[in-house]
PDB file of C-alpha atoms in Angstrom:
ATOM      1  CA  MET A  19      84.086 109.092 101.712  1.00 33.00           C
ATOM      2  CA  SER A  20      83.879 112.004 104.176  1.00 30.00           C
ATOM      3  CA  LEU A  21      84.782 111.932 107.840  1.00 31.00           C
ATOM      4  CA  GLY A  22      82.403 114.805 108.476  1.00 31.00           C
ATOM      5  CA  GLY A  23      85.026 117.257 109.658  1.00 34.00           C
ATOM      6  CA  GLN A  24      86.028 115.106 112.648  1.00 33.00           C
ATOM      7  CA  LEU A  25      89.707 115.708 111.934  1.00 35.00           C
ATOM      8  CA  THR A  26      89.445 119.523 111.794  1.00 35.00           C
ATOM      9  CA  GLY A  27      92.252 121.355 113.578  1.00 34.00           C
ATOM     10  CA  TRP A  28      95.161 119.337 112.289  1.00 40.00           C
ATOM     11  CA  GLY A  29      93.766 117.960 109.041  1.00 47.00           C
ATOM     12  CA  THR A  30      96.718 119.150 106.970  1.00 47.00           C
ATOM     13  CA  ALA A  31      99.204 117.007 108.890  1.00 48.00           C
ATOM     14  CA  LEU A  32      96.884 114.013 108.800  1.00 59.00           C
ATOM     15  CA  SER A  33      96.096 114.465 105.106  1.00 56.00           C
ATOM     16  CA  LEU A  34      99.816 114.449 104.348  1.00 54.00           C
ATOM     17  CA  SER A  35     100.225 111.231 106.319  1.00 56.00           C
ATOM     18  CA  LEU A  36      97.265 109.666 104.519  1.00 61.00           C
ATOM     19  CA  THR A  37      98.663 110.798 101.170  1.00 55.00           C
ATOM     20  CA  LEU A  38     101.963 109.117 102.018  1.00 54.00           C
ATOM     21  CA  LEU A  39     100.152 105.985 103.151  1.00 60.00           C
ATOM     22  CA  ILE A  40      98.419 105.778  99.787  1.00 48.00           C
ATOM     23  CA  ALA A  41     101.698 106.349  97.945  1.00 49.00           C
ATOM     24  CA  GLY A  42     103.380 103.627  99.985  1.00 49.00           C
ATOM     25  CA  CYS A  43     100.581 101.205  99.211  1.00 44.00           C
ATOM     26  CA  SER A  44     100.414 101.835  95.467  1.00 41.00           C
ATOM     27  CA  GLY A  45     104.083 101.093  94.860  1.00 39.00           C
ATOM     28  CA  SER A  46     104.038 102.921  91.524  1.00 34.00           C
ATOM     29  CA  LYS A  47     104.542 106.422  90.234  1.00 36.00           C
ATOM     30  CA  SER A  48     103.414 108.097  87.051  1.00 35.00           C
ATOM     31  CA  PRO A  49     105.444 110.874  85.382  1.00 36.00           C
ATOM     32  CA  ASP A  50     102.517 112.814  83.975  1.00 44.00           C
ATOM     33  CA  TYR A  51      99.496 114.666  85.260  1.00 47.00           C
ATOM     34  CA  GLY A  52      95.784 114.760  84.582  1.00 57.00           C
ATOM     35  CA  THR A  53      94.218 117.294  82.251  1.00 61.00           C
ATOM     36  CA  PHE A  54      93.035 120.869  82.621  1.00 56.00           C
ATOM     37  CA  SER A  55      90.071 122.668  81.131  1.00 57.00           C
ATOM     38  CA  GLY A  56      90.284 126.275  82.217  1.00 57.00           C
ATOM     39  CA  SER A  57      90.468 126.206  86.014  1.00 76.00           C
ATOM     40  CA  VAL A  58      89.131 122.635  86.319  1.00 82.00           C
ATOM     41  CA  TYR A  59      91.525 119.740  86.763  1.00 82.00           C
ATOM     42  CA  THR A  60      90.538 116.168  85.806  1.00 85.00           C
ATOM     43  CA  VAL A  61      91.992 113.606  88.202  1.00 85.00           C
ATOM     44  CA  LYS A  62      94.108 110.777  86.816  1.00 83.00           C
ATOM     45  CA  ARG A  63      95.187 107.531  88.463  1.00 80.00           C
ATOM     46  CA  GLY A  64      97.695 108.175  91.253  1.00 75.00           C
ATOM     47  CA  ASP A  65      96.699 111.801  91.827  1.00 79.00           C
ATOM     48  CA  THR A  66      96.303 113.123  95.348  1.00 82.00           C
ATOM     49  CA  LEU A  67      95.074 116.486  96.588  1.00 80.00           C
ATOM     50  CA  TYR A  68      98.573 117.210  97.867  1.00 75.00           C
ATOM     51  CA  ARG A  69     100.054 116.512  94.438  1.00 75.00           C
ATOM     52  CA  ILE A  70      97.510 118.777  92.739  1.00 78.00           C
ATOM     53  CA  SER A  71      98.298 121.436  95.348  1.00 74.00           C
ATOM     54  CA  ARG A  72     102.011 121.333  94.537  1.00 67.00           C
ATOM     55  CA  MET A  73     101.352 121.440  90.810  1.00 68.00           C
ATOM     56  CA  THR A  74      98.890 124.345  90.802  1.00 69.00           C
ATOM     57  CA  GLY A  75     100.132 126.393  93.735  1.00 68.00           C
ATOM     58  CA  THR A  76      96.733 126.154  95.432  1.00 75.00           C
ATOM     59  CA  SER A  77      96.882 125.015  99.053  1.00 78.00           C
ATOM     60  CA  VAL A  78      95.367 121.686 100.077  1.00 79.00           C
ATOM     61  CA  ALA A  79      93.005 123.525 102.439  1.00 81.00           C
ATOM     62  CA  THR A  80      91.785 125.795  99.621  1.00 83.00           C
ATOM     63  CA  LEU A  81      91.301 122.898  97.192  1.00 84.00           C
ATOM     64  CA  ALA A  82      89.362 120.957  99.832  1.00 85.00           C
ATOM     65  CA  ARG A  83      87.143 123.961 100.663  1.00 86.00           C
ATOM     66  CA  MET A  84      86.439 124.886  97.026  1.00 86.00           C
ATOM     67  CA  ASN A  85      85.480 121.322  96.123  1.00 88.00           C
ATOM     68  CA  GLY A  86      83.740 120.217  99.301  1.00 87.00           C
ATOM     69  CA  ILE A  87      86.303 117.466  99.893  1.00 86.00           C
ATOM     70  CA  SER A  88      86.744 116.329 103.483  1.00 81.00           C
ATOM     71  CA  ALA A  89      89.624 114.421 105.072  1.00 73.00           C
ATOM     72  CA  PRO A  90      91.082 111.972 104.146  1.00 74.00           C
ATOM     73  CA  TYR A  91      90.739 113.794 100.790  1.00 79.00           C
ATOM     74  CA  THR A  92      90.097 110.703  98.676  1.00 82.00           C
ATOM     75  CA  LEU A  93      89.918 111.376  94.914  1.00 85.00           C
ATOM     76  CA  GLN A  94      88.394 109.327  92.110  1.00 86.00           C
ATOM     77  CA  VAL A  95      89.820 108.914  88.600  1.00 86.00           C
ATOM     78  CA  GLY A  96      87.977 111.319  86.296  1.00 86.00           C
ATOM     79  CA  GLN A  97      86.820 113.567  89.152  1.00 88.00           C
ATOM     80  CA  LYS A  98      86.714 117.291  88.330  1.00 88.00           C
ATOM     81  CA  VAL A  99      88.614 119.470  90.796  1.00 86.00           C
ATOM     82  CA  ARG A 100      88.333 123.266  90.726  1.00 85.00           C
ATOM     83  CA  VAL A 101      91.587 125.133  91.308  1.00 80.00           C
ATOM     84  CA  SER A 102      91.926 128.802  92.189  1.00 67.00           C
ATOM     85  CA  GLY A 103      93.394 131.490  89.988  1.00 50.00           C
ATOM     86  CA  SER A 104      93.298 132.060  86.245  1.00 39.00           C
ATOM     87  CA  GLY A 105      96.958 131.091  86.023  1.00 39.00           C
ATOM     88  CA  ALA A 106      96.327 127.517  87.069  1.00 42.00           C
ATOM     89  CA  LYS A 107      96.509 126.180  83.521  1.00 41.00           C
ATOM     90  CA  SER A 108      99.793 127.876  82.709  1.00 39.00           C
ATOM     91  CA  THR A 109     101.208 126.867  86.082  1.00 39.00           C
ATOM     92  CA  ALA A 110     100.235 123.272  85.444  1.00 40.00           C
ATOM     93  CA  THR A 111     101.731 123.357  81.954  1.00 42.00           C
ATOM     94  CA  ALA A 112     105.004 124.667  83.331  1.00 39.00           C
ATOM     95  CA  SER A 113     104.968 122.018  86.048  1.00 40.00           C
ATOM     96  CA  ASN A 114     104.290 119.334  83.460  1.00 42.00           C
ATOM     97  CA  LYS A 115     107.346 120.366  81.442  1.00 41.00           C
ATOM     98  CA  ALA A 116     109.462 120.566  84.565  1.00 36.00           C
ATOM     99  CA  VAL A 117     108.451 117.086  85.667  1.00 34.00           C
ATOM    100  CA  LYS A 118     109.469 115.631  82.286  1.00 44.00           C
ATOM    101  CA  SER A 119     112.846 117.357  82.413  1.00 38.00           C
ATOM    102  CA  ARG A 120     113.825 116.526  85.993  1.00 36.00           C
ATOM    103  CA  PRO A 121     112.763 114.200  88.827  1.00 40.00           C
ATOM    104  CA  ALA A 122     109.637 115.296  90.672  1.00 39.00           C
ATOM    105  CA  ALA A 123     110.265 117.030  93.983  1.00 41.00           C
ATOM    106  CA  SER A 124     109.585 114.791  96.948  1.00 45.00           C
ATOM    107  CA  VAL A 125     108.395 115.618 100.429  1.00 49.00           C
ATOM    108  CA  ALA A 126     111.383 116.401 102.632  1.00 58.00           C
ATOM    109  CA  LYS A 127     112.032 113.565 105.051  1.00 68.00           C
ATOM    110  CA  SER A 128     112.461 114.224 108.746  1.00 69.00           C
ATOM    111  CA  PRO A 129     115.608 112.743 110.289  1.00 80.00           C
ATOM    112  CA  ALA A 130     114.938 109.503 112.131  1.00 85.00           C
ATOM    113  CA  PRO A 131     114.323 110.061 115.849  1.00 90.00           C
ATOM    114  CA  PRO A 132     116.700 108.448 118.357  1.00 88.00           C
ATOM    115  CA  VAL A 133     115.788 105.019 119.675  1.00 87.00           C
ATOM    116  CA  GLY A 134     114.209 105.349 123.099  1.00 84.00           C
ATOM    117  CA  GLN A 135     112.682 108.776 122.510  1.00 85.00           C
ATOM    118  CA  ARG A 136     109.276 107.121 122.987  1.00 90.00           C
ATOM    119  CA  CYS A 137     108.307 103.750 124.427  1.00 92.00           C
ATOM    120  CA  TRP A 138     106.557 101.520 121.889  1.00 96.00           C
ATOM    121  CA  ARG A 139     104.839  98.166 122.378  1.00 95.00           C
ATOM    122  CA  TRP A 140     104.245  95.495 119.757  1.00 97.00           C
ATOM    123  CA  PRO A 141     100.722  95.971 118.374  1.00 97.00           C
ATOM    124  CA  THR A 142     100.242  92.191 118.141  1.00 97.00           C
ATOM    125  CA  SER A 143     102.321  89.014 118.164  1.00 96.00           C
ATOM    126  CA  GLY A 144     103.369  87.003 115.143  1.00 96.00           C
ATOM    127  CA  LYS A 145     105.949  86.559 112.426  1.00 96.00           C
ATOM    128  CA  VAL A 146     106.969  89.605 110.414  1.00 96.00           C
ATOM    129  CA  ILE A 147     106.227  88.446 106.888  1.00 95.00           C
ATOM    130  CA  MET A 148     107.063  91.727 105.167  1.00 94.00           C
ATOM    131  CA  PRO A 149     109.729  94.042 106.621  1.00 94.00           C
ATOM    132  CA  PHE A 150     110.047  97.806 106.286  1.00 94.00           C
ATOM    133  CA  SER A 151     111.624  99.308 103.173  1.00 91.00           C
ATOM    134  CA  ASP A 152     112.360 102.978 102.518  1.00 85.00           C
ATOM    135  CA  SER A 153     112.926 102.454  98.787  1.00 82.00           C
ATOM    136  CA  ASP A 154     110.501 103.898  96.254  1.00 77.00           C
ATOM    137  CA  GLY A 155     107.382 101.760  96.314  1.00 78.00           C
ATOM    138  CA  GLY A 156     108.688  99.836  99.317  1.00 86.00           C
ATOM    139  CA  ASN A 157     106.690  98.692 102.336  1.00 90.00           C
ATOM    140  CA  LYS A 158     106.425 101.704 104.657  1.00 93.00           C
ATOM    141  CA  GLY A 159     105.713  99.580 107.702  1.00 95.00           C
ATOM    142  CA  ILE A 160     105.817  95.928 108.714  1.00 96.00           C
ATOM    143  CA  ASP A 161     103.290  93.176 108.034  1.00 96.00           C
ATOM    144  CA  ILE A 162     102.710  90.751 110.903  1.00 97.00           C
ATOM    145  CA  ALA A 163     100.965  87.407 110.266  1.00 97.00           C
ATOM    146  CA  GLY A 164      98.420  86.043 112.717  1.00 97.00           C
ATOM    147  CA  GLN A 165      94.998  84.503 113.198  1.00 97.00           C
ATOM    148  CA  ARG A 166      91.680  86.102 112.319  1.00 98.00           C
ATOM    149  CA  GLY A 167      90.232  87.717 115.417  1.00 98.00           C
ATOM    150  CA  GLN A 168      93.623  88.044 117.124  1.00 98.00           C
ATOM    151  CA  ALA A 169      93.842  91.164 119.289  1.00 98.00           C
ATOM    152  CA  VAL A 170      95.493  94.337 117.955  1.00 98.00           C
ATOM    153  CA  TYR A 171      96.772  96.762 120.607  1.00 98.00           C
ATOM    154  CA  ALA A 172      97.734 100.442 120.643  1.00 98.00           C
ATOM    155  CA  ALA A 173     101.523 100.680 120.393  1.00 97.00           C
ATOM    156  CA  GLY A 174     101.501 103.714 122.663  1.00 96.00           C
ATOM    157  CA  PRO A 175      99.138 106.134 124.424  1.00 97.00           C
ATOM    158  CA  GLY A 176      97.406 108.684 122.222  1.00 97.00           C
ATOM    159  CA  ARG A 177      94.228 109.850 120.523  1.00 96.00           C
ATOM    160  CA  VAL A 178      92.420 107.980 117.754  1.00 96.00           C
ATOM    161  CA  VAL A 179      92.252 110.265 114.724  1.00 93.00           C
ATOM    162  CA  TYR A 180      90.963 107.940 112.013  1.00 94.00           C
ATOM    163  CA  VAL A 181      88.758 104.862 111.934  1.00 95.00           C
ATOM    164  CA  GLY A 182      87.439 103.790 108.546  1.00 93.00           C
ATOM    165  CA  ASN A 183      87.980 101.934 105.290  1.00 91.00           C
ATOM    166  CA  GLN A 184      88.118 104.763 102.756  1.00 86.00           C
ATOM    167  CA  LEU A 185      91.779 104.221 101.861  1.00 86.00           C
ATOM    168  CA  ARG A 186      92.032 101.621  99.111  1.00 82.00           C
ATOM    169  CA  GLY A 187      94.398  98.782  99.945  1.00 86.00           C
ATOM    170  CA  TYR A 188      94.287  99.224 103.725  1.00 92.00           C
ATOM    171  CA  GLY A 189      90.908  97.721 104.576  1.00 94.00           C
ATOM    172  CA  ASN A 190      89.659  98.626 108.039  1.00 96.00           C
ATOM    173  CA  LEU A 191      92.224 101.129 109.268  1.00 96.00           C
ATOM    174  CA  VAL A 192      92.898 102.774 112.635  1.00 97.00           C
ATOM    175  CA  MET A 193      95.291 105.702 113.085  1.00 96.00           C
ATOM    176  CA  ILE A 194      96.466 107.060 116.441  1.00 96.00           C
ATOM    177  CA  LYS A 195      98.229 110.369 117.064  1.00 96.00           C
ATOM    178  CA  HIS A 196     100.894 110.341 119.778  1.00 96.00           C
ATOM    179  CA  GLY A 197     101.837 113.865 120.821  1.00 93.00           C
ATOM    180  CA  GLU A 198     102.800 116.286 118.080  1.00 90.00           C
ATOM    181  CA  ASP A 199     105.315 114.198 116.160  1.00 92.00           C
ATOM    182  CA  TYR A 200     104.071 110.628 115.842  1.00 95.00           C
ATOM    183  CA  ILE A 201     101.220 108.752 114.171  1.00 95.00           C
ATOM    184  CA  THR A 202     100.768 104.975 114.157  1.00 97.00           C
ATOM    185  CA  ALA A 203      98.594 103.107 111.649  1.00 97.00           C
ATOM    186  CA  TYR A 204      96.989  99.655 111.951  1.00 98.00           C
ATOM    187  CA  ALA A 205      95.541  98.213 108.720  1.00 96.00           C
ATOM    188  CA  HIS A 206      93.618  95.159 107.406  1.00 97.00           C
ATOM    189  CA  ASN A 207      91.629  94.776 110.642  1.00 98.00           C
ATOM    190  CA  ASP A 208      88.633  92.454 110.828  1.00 98.00           C
ATOM    191  CA  THR A 209      86.848  94.649 113.387  1.00 98.00           C
ATOM    192  CA  THR A 210      87.705  97.980 115.009  1.00 98.00           C
ATOM    193  CA  GLN A 211      86.896  98.681 118.634  1.00 97.00           C
ATOM    194  CA  VAL A 212      87.655 102.385 119.054  1.00 97.00           C
ATOM    195  CA  ASN A 213      86.102 105.617 117.795  1.00 96.00           C
ATOM    196  CA  ASN A 214      87.459 108.841 116.349  1.00 93.00           C
ATOM    197  CA  GLY A 215      88.615 111.195 119.086  1.00 94.00           C
ATOM    198  CA  GLN A 216      88.932 108.454 121.701  1.00 96.00           C
ATOM    199  CA  GLN A 217      91.921 108.529 124.050  1.00 97.00           C
ATOM    200  CA  VAL A 218      93.659 105.158 124.329  1.00 98.00           C
ATOM    201  CA  LYS A 219      96.333 103.715 126.588  1.00 97.00           C
ATOM    202  CA  ALA A 220      99.430 101.791 125.520  1.00 96.00           C
ATOM    203  CA  GLY A 221      98.467  98.144 125.149  1.00 95.00           C
ATOM    204  CA  GLN A 222      94.729  98.855 124.914  1.00 97.00           C
ATOM    205  CA  LYS A 223      92.862  96.608 122.472  1.00 98.00           C
ATOM    206  CA  ILE A 224      91.796  98.686 119.463  1.00 98.00           C
ATOM    207  CA  ALA A 225      90.922  96.086 116.814  1.00 98.00           C
ATOM    208  CA  THR A 226      91.037  92.429 115.787  1.00 98.00           C
ATOM    209  CA  MET A 227      93.264  91.108 113.047  1.00 98.00           C
ATOM    210  CA  GLY A 228      91.742  90.332 109.666  1.00 97.00           C
ATOM    211  CA  SER A 229      92.368  90.385 105.936  1.00 96.00           C
ATOM    212  CA  THR A 230      90.371  93.410 104.749  1.00 96.00           C
ATOM    213  CA  GLY A 231      92.253  94.894 101.806  1.00 91.00           C
ATOM    214  CA  ALA A 232      94.860  92.090 101.953  1.00 92.00           C
ATOM    215  CA  GLU A 233      95.412  88.631 100.507  1.00 90.00           C
ATOM    216  CA  SER A 234      95.866  86.948 103.894  1.00 95.00           C
ATOM    217  CA  VAL A 235      95.249  87.592 107.577  1.00 97.00           C
ATOM    218  CA  ARG A 236      97.815  90.113 108.771  1.00 97.00           C
ATOM    219  CA  LEU A 237      98.374  93.442 110.480  1.00 98.00           C
ATOM    220  CA  HIS A 238     100.098  96.179 108.502  1.00 97.00           C
ATOM    221  CA  PHE A 239     101.666  98.478 111.108  1.00 98.00           C
ATOM    222  CA  GLN A 240     103.320 101.845 110.535  1.00 96.00           C
ATOM    223  CA  ILE A 241     105.050 104.425 112.710  1.00 96.00           C
ATOM    224  CA  ARG A 242     105.364 107.876 111.178  1.00 95.00           C
ATOM    225  CA  TYR A 243     107.573 110.586 112.621  1.00 94.00           C
ATOM    226  CA  ARG A 244     106.604 114.056 111.378  1.00 88.00           C
ATOM    227  CA  ALA A 245     104.872 112.333 108.436  1.00 87.00           C
ATOM    228  CA  THR A 246     107.971 110.284 107.521  1.00 91.00           C
ATOM    229  CA  ALA A 247     107.682 106.492 107.785  1.00 93.00           C
ATOM    230  CA  ILE A 248     110.310 104.925 110.060  1.00 95.00           C
ATOM    231  CA  ASP A 249     111.202 101.254 110.580  1.00 96.00           C
ATOM    232  CA  PRO A 250     109.038  99.996 113.466  1.00 97.00           C
ATOM    233  CA  GLN A 251     111.405  97.113 114.239  1.00 96.00           C
ATOM    234  CA  ARG A 252     114.162  99.572 115.024  1.00 94.00           C
ATOM    235  CA  TYR A 253     112.050 101.119 117.788  1.00 95.00           C
ATOM    236  CA  LEU A 254     110.050  98.174 119.105  1.00 95.00           C
ATOM    237  CA  PRO A 255     111.404  95.944 121.904  1.00 93.00           C
ATOM    238  CA  ARG A 256     112.114  92.277 121.287  1.00 89.00           C
ATOM    239  CA  GLN A 257     108.855  90.427 120.702  1.00 88.00           C
ATOM    240  CA  GLY A 258     107.422  89.092 123.942  1.00 81.00           C
ATOM    241  CA  SER A 259     109.253  91.619 126.120  1.00 79.00           C
ATOM    242  CA  SER A 260     108.127  94.929 127.606  1.00 75.00           C
ATOM    243  CA  PRO A 261     109.724  98.218 126.531  1.00 74.00           C
ATOM    244  CA  SER A 262     112.742  99.123 128.653  1.00 71.00           C
ATOM    245  CA  CYS A 263     112.456 102.876 128.277  1.00 69.00           C
TER     246      CYS A 263
END
């Protein structure tokens, strides 16, 4: 469940992206929170460390340090999480009432970047069987059908920042950071062929297609700009062609 501190240095940005990945996968939201006992919070289904941070006013970094939780900050239902400050319970109570009286605050979305700002390549070939949707609970990437063992390629040059299967619903997952603003994610892989911290080139083979965490063989592919999911098909070239930028 721990990545052993390999993502230290920009873990907050990555944890936010992972939190959003989980939210996009679950497709459901719950209006209430877990329970408090003094300064200990009991995790309920759908909770994330970021959500608990917003509710209690304790930073994600502080919550992670106090509870020995490493990126990608996976929580289990019923897990006890210590929060700082004696006012945590009253803060949570106030937040609970606020949530029931108005819609929960959402993470501010970054404006979509212009097409052509970066050159992207298709991560694999195949029919898009599930398009992107920015609606609540919608698909925050595209799902591409293919054959088991089919090559999966890096959509652009960057550094591998996550390789693992700790995120429920994504199977074997690879994430690549491209500069300061972009992260791409490649899920449901059969095998992965890169390591954390590895620099990769655009078009380099990083995995093989599979069905881990999915009902059929497919690649779930996401592009995130400043943690906000954007429609990959808007930025990718026509399938079978090279990027023109």
